[in-house]
Short mmCIF file of C-alpha atoms and ligand atoms in Angstrom, two decimals:
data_model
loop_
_atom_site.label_atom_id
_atom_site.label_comp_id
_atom_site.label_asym_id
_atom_site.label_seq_id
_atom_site.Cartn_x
_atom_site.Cartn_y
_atom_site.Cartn_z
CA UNK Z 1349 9.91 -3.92 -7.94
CA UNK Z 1350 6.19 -5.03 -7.74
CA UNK Z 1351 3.46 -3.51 -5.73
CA UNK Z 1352 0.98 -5.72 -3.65
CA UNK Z 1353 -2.24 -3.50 -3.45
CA UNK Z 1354 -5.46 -3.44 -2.28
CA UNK Z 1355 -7.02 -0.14 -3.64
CA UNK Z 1356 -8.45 1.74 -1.68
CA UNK Z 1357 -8.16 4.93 -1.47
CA UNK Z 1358 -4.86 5.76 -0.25
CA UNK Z 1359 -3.35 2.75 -2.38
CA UNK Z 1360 -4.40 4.87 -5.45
CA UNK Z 1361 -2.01 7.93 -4.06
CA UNK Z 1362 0.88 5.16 -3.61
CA UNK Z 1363 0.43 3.76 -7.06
CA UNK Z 1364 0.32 7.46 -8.59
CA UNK Z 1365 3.65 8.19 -6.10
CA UNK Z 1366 5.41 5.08 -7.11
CA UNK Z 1367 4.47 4.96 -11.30
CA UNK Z 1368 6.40 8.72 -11.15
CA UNK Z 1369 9.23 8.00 -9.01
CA UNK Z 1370 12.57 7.61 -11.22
CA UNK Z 1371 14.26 5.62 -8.88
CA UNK Z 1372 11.62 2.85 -9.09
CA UNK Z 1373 10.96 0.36 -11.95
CA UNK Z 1374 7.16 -0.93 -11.00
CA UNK Z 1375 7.36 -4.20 -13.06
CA UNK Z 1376 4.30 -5.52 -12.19
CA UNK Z 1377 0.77 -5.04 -9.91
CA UNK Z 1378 -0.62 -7.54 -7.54
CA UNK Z 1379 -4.20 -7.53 -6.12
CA UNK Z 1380 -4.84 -8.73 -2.62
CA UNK Z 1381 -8.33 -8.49 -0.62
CA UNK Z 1382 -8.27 -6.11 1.98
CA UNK Z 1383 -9.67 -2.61 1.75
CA UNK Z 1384 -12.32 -4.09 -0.47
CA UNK Z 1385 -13.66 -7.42 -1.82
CA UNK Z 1386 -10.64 -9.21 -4.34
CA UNK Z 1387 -12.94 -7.94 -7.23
CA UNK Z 1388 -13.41 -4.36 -6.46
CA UNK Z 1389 -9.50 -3.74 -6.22
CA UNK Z 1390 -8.52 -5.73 -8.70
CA UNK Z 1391 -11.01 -3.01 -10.63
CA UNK Z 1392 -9.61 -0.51 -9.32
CA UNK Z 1393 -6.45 -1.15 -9.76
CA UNK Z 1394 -6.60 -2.03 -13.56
CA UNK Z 1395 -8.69 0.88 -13.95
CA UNK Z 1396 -6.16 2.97 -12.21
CA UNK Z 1397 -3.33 1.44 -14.86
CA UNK Z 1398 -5.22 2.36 -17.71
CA UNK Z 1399 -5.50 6.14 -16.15
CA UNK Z 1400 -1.95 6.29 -16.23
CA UNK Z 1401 -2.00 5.08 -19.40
CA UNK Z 1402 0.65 2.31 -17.70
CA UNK Z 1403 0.84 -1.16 -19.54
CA UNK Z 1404 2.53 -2.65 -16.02
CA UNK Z 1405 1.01 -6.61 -15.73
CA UNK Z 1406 -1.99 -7.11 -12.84
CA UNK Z 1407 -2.05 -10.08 -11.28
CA UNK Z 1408 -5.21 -10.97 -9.11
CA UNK Z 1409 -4.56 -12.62 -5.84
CA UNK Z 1410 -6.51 -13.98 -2.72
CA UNK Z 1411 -10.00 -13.48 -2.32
CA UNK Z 1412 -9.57 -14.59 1.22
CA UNK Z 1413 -7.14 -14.08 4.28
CA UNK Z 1414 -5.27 -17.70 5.10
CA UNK Z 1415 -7.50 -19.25 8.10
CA UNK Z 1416 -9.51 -16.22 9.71
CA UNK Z 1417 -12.92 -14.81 8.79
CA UNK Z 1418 -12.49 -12.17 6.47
CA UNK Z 1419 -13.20 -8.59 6.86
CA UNK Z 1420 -12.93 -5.57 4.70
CA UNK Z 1421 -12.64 -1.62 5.26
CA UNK Z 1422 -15.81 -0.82 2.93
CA UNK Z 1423 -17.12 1.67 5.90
CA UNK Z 1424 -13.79 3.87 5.46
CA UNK Z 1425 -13.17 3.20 1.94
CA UNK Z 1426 -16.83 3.83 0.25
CA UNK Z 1427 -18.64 2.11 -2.49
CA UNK Z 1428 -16.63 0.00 -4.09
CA UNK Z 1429 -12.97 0.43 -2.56
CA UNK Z 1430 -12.57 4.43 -3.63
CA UNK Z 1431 -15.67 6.24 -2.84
CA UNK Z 1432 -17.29 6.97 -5.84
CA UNK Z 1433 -14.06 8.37 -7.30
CA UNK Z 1434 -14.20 8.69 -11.51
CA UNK Z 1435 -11.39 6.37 -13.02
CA UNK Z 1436 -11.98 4.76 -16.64
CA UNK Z 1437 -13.05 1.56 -17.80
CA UNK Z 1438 -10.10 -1.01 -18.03
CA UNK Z 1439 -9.43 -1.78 -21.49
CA UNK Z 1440 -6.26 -3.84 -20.69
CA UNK Z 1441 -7.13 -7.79 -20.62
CA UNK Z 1442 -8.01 -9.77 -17.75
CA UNK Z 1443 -5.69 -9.88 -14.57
CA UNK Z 1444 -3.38 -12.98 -14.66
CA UNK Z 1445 -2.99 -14.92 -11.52
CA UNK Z 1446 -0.96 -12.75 -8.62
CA UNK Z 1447 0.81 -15.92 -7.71
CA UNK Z 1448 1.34 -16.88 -11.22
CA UNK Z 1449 2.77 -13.41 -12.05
CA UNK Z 1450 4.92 -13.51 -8.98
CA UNK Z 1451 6.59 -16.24 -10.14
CA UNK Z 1452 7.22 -15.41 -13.45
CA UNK Z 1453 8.86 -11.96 -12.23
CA UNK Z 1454 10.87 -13.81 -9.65
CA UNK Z 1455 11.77 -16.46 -12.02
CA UNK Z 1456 13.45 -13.96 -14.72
CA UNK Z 1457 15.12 -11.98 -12.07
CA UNK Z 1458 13.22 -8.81 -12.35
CA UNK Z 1459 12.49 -8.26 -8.65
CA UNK Z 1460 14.52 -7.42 -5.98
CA UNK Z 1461 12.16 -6.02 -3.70
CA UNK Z 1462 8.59 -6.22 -3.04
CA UNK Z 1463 6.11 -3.46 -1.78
CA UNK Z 1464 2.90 -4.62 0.23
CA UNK Z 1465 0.47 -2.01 0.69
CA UNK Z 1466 -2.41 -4.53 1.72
CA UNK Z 1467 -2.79 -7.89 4.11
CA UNK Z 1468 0.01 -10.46 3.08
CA UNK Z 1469 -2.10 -12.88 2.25
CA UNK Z 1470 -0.39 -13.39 -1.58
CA UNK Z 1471 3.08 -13.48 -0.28
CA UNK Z 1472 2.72 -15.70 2.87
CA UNK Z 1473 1.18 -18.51 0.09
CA UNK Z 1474 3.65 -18.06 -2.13
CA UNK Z 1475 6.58 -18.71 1.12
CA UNK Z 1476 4.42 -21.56 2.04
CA UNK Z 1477 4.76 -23.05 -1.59
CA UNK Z 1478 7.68 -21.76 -2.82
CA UNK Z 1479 9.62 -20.01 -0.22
CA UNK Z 1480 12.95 -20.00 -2.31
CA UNK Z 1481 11.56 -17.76 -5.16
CA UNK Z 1482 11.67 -15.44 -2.76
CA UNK Z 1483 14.99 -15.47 -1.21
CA UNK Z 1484 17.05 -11.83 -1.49
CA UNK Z 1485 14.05 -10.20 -2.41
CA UNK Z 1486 13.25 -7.42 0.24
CA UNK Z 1487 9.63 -6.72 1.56
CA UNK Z 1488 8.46 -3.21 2.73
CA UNK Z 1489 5.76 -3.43 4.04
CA UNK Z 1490 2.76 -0.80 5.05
CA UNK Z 1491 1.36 -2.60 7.98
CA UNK Z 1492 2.16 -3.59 11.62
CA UNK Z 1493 2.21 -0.77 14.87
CA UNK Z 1494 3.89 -1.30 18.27
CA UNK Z 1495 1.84 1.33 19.52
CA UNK Z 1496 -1.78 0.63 19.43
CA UNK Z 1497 -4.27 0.11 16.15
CA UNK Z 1498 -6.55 1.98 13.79
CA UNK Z 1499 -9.30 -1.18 13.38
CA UNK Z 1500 -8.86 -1.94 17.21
CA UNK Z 1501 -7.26 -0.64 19.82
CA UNK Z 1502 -4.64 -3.43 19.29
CA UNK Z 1503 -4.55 -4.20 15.69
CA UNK Z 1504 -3.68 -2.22 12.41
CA UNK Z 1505 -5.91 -3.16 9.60
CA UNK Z 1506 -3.38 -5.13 7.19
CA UNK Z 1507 -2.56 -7.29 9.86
CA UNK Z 1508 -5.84 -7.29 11.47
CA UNK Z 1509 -7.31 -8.44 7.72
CA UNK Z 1510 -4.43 -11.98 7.77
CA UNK Z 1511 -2.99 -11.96 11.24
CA UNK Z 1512 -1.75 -15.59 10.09
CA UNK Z 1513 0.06 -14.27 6.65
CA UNK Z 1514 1.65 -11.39 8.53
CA UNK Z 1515 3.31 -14.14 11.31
CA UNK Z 1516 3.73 -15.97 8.03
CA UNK Z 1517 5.71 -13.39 6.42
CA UNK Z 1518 7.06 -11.59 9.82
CA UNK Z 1519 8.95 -14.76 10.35
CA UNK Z 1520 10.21 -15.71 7.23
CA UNK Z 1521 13.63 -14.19 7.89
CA UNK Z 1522 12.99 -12.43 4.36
CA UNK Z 1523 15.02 -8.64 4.73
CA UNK Z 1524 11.57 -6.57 5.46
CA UNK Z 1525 11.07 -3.22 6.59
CA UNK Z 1526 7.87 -2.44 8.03
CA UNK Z 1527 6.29 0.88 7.72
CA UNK Z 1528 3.45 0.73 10.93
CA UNK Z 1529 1.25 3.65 12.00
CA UNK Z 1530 3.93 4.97 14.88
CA UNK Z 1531 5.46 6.74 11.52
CA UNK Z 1532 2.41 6.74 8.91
CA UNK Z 1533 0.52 8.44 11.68
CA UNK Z 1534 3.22 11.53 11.45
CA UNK Z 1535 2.70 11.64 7.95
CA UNK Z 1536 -0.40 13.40 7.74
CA UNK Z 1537 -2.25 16.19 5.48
CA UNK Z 1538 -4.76 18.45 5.94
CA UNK Z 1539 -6.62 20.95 3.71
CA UNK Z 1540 -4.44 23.59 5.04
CA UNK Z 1541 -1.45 22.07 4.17
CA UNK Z 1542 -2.42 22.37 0.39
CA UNK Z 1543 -2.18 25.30 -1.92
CA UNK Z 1544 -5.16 25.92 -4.53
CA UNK Z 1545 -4.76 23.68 -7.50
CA UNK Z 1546 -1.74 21.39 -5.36
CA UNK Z 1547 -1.34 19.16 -8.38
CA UNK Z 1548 -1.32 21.69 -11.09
CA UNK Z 1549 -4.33 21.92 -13.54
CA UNK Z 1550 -5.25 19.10 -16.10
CA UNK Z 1551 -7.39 15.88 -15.70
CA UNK Z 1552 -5.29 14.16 -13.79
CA UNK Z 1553 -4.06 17.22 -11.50
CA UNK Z 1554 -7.99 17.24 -10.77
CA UNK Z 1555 -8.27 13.56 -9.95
CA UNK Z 1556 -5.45 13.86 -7.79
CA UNK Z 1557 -7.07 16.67 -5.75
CA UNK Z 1558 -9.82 14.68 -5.37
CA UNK Z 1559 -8.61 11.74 -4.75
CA UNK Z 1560 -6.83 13.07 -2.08
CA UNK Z 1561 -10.08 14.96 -0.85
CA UNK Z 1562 -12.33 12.00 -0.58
CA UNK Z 1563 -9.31 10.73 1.89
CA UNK Z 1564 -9.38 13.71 4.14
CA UNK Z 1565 -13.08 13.58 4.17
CA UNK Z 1566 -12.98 9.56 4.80
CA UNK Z 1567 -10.66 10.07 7.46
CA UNK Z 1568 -12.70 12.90 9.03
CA UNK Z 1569 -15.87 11.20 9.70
CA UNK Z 1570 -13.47 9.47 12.28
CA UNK Z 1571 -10.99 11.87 13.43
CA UNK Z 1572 -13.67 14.64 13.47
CA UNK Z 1573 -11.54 17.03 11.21
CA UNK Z 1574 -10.78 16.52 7.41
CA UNK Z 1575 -7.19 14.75 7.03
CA UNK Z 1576 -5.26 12.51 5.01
CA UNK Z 1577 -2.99 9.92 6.25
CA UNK Z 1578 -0.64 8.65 3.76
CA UNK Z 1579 -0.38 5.11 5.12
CA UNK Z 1580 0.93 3.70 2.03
CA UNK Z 1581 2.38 6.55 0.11
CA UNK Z 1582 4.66 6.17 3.48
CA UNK Z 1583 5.81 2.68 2.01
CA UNK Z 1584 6.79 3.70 -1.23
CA UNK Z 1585 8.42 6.31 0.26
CA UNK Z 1586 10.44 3.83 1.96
CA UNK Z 1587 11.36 1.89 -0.84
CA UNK Z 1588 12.40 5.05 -3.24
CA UNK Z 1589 14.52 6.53 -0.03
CA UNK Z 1590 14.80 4.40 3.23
CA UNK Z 1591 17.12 7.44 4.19
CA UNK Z 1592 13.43 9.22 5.80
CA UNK Z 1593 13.44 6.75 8.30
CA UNK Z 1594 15.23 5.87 11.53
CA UNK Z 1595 15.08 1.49 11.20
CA UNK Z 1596 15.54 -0.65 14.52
CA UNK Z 1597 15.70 -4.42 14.57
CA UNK Z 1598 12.24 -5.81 15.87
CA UNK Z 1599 11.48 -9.69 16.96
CA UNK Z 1600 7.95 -9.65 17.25
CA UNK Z 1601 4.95 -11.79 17.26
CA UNK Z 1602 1.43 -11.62 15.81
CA UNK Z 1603 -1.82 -12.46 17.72
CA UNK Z 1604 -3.18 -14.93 15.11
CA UNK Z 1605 -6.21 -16.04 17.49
CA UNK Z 1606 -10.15 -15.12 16.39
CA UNK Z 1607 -10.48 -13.14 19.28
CA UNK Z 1608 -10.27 -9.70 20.87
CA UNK Z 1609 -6.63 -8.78 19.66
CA UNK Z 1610 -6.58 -10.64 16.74
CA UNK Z 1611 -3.98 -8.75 14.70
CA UNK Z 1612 -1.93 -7.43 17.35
CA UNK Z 1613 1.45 -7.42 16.94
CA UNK Z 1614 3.96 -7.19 20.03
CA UNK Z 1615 7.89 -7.46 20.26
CA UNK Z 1616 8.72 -11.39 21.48
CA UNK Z 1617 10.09 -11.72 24.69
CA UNK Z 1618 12.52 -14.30 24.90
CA UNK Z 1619 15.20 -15.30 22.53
CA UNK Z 1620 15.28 -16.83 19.05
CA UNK Z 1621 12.98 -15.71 15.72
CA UNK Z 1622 14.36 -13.90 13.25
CA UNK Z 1623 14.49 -10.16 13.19
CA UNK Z 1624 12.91 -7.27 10.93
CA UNK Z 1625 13.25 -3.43 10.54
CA UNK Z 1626 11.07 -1.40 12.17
CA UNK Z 1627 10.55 2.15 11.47
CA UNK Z 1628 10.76 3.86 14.91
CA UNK Z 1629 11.28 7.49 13.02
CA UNK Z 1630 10.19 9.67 10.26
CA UNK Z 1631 11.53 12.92 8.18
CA UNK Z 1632 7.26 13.39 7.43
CA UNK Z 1633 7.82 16.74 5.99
CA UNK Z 1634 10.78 15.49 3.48
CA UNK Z 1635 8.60 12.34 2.65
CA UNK Z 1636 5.57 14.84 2.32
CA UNK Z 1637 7.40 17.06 -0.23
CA UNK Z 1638 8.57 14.00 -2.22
CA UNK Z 1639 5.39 12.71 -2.38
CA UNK Z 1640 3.24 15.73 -3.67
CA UNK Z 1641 6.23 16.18 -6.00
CA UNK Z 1642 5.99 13.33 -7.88
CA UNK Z 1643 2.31 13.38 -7.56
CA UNK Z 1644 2.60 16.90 -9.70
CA UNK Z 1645 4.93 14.56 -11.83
CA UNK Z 1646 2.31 12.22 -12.30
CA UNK Z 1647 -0.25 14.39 -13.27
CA UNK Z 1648 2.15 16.38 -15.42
CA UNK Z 1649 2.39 13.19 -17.23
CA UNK Z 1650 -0.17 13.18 -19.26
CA UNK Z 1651 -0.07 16.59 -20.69
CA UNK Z 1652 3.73 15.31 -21.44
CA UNK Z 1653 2.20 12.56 -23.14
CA UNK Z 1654 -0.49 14.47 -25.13
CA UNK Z 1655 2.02 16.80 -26.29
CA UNK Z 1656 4.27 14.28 -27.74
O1 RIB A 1732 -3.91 0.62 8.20
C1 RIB A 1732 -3.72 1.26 6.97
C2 RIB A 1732 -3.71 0.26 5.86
O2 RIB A 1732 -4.97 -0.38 5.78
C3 RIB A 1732 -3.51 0.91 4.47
O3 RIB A 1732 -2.83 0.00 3.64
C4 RIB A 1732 -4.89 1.11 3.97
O4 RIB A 1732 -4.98 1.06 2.54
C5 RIB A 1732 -5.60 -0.08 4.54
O5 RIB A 1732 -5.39 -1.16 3.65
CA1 CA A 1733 -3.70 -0.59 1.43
#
């Protein structure tokens, strides 16, 4: 599979979650803008690679959303996409193109599914251009709510970021699941959930933890109390075991406009348009054990790796 990012601070966590689950082969890491300017996540996410000491391909993607002024989640995020977080300089060469890299993995046959953690932007130009490259490839998507945003009261903020490349991508009639805050918003932590040390002890363990701190304390200047929400961690979950979620066929619409609910998304009301699966329901507390499972996996890693 290939992971569309824009890291971001709970990107990082789905990266980590992903790179140590065995049922997923990450083949390859796009960069989209979203979270933070193309630059600063395409940083972050090579610098994350070379963390995990991963030699997975980056490819850089759109700087821009399709038609729509941009806009970026800097005030949630931090300085430069993760807060001030530690990660290493990138010693890996440059990022190739995202679209370039797309179709190279789609070309060989290496992808059969696609995980978007950001705005669609890189995947709605690629079906604009080359819409067949695409075809049996599923997208899960972390994105999307039926039930009122998190960037305005309508919108969610990957959709809000391209409203056009989500209706792009929405109504493709590609096989998509879409992961939107009615279930990441049951998939929460807070400090109390954790136990001292939740990630073990090592470099890594300690990133984790405060990784994952700087998320419940970004979250908290909004919510009033520290706590995570594991937006996309929810979307790799869905891709290593759909089985945590209830799916229901959606037909829905995006508000594409440059105005007031630019971003919404709402179910279509008459016929025709193809359809996509929505997650209406979540097993949070399985998907919450999985994930700080293979989170200790991750950061277990290294010490694995040292010791070899
Ligand atoms: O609304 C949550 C989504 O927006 C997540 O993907 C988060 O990283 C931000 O991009
Ligand atoms: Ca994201």
């Amino acid at each position: 599979m290939l992971v569309d990012t824009d890291p971001g601070l709970d990107d990082l966590l789905a990266l980590a979650f992903a790179l140590a689950a065995p049922e997923l082969r990450v083949e390859a890491l796009t960069t989209v803008a979203g979270n933070a300017p193309l630059a600063a996540v395409t940083e972050n996410a090579a610098r994350f690679l070379e963390w995990s000491g991963s030699r997975i391909p980056l490819g850089e993607g759109a700087a821009e959303p399709l038609d729509l002024s941009p806009r970026d989640a800097l005030e949630f995020h931090g300085e430069h996409g993760r807060a001030g977080l530690w990660l290493p300089e990138a010693q890996q060469p440059a990022p190739d193109s995202a679209l370039r890299l797309l179709r190279r993995c789609l070309g060989e046959g290496r992808l059969d599914r696609i995980v978007a953690l950001g705005p669609l932007t890189n995947l709605a130009l690629l079906l604009r251009e080359e819409a067949e490259l695409l075809a049996g490839v599923e997208i899960v998507w972390m994105g999307g709510s039926l039930a009122g945003g998190n960037v305005t009261p309508w919108a969610e903020f990957n959709c809000y970021a391209d409203p056009s490349a989500a209706a792009t991508v929405l109504g493709s009639g590609l096989r998509i699941r879409v992961i939107g805050l009615e279930v990441t918003r049951q998939c929460r932590l807070r400090p109390s959930d954790l136990p001292p040390e939740p990630f073990g002890r090592g470099p890594r363990a300690e990133w984790l933890a405060e990784l994952l701190n700087l998320l419940m304390q970004a979250e908290g200047r909004s919510a009033g109390t520290p706590r995570a929400t594991l937006h996309d961690p929810a979307a790799v979950a869905a891709a290593i075991d759909p089985g945590l979620f209830d799916f229901e066929p959606r037909r829905v619409v995006v508000d594409v406009a440059e105005g007031e609910r630019r971003g919404e998304i709402v179910e279509r009301s008459g016929p025709g348009g193809p359809a996509v699966q929505w997650a209406v329901a979540v097993d949070a507390p399985r998907l919450i054990e999985r994930f700080l499972d293979n989170l200790r996996d991750w950061a277990g890693a290294e010490a694995t790796r040292r010791a070899l």
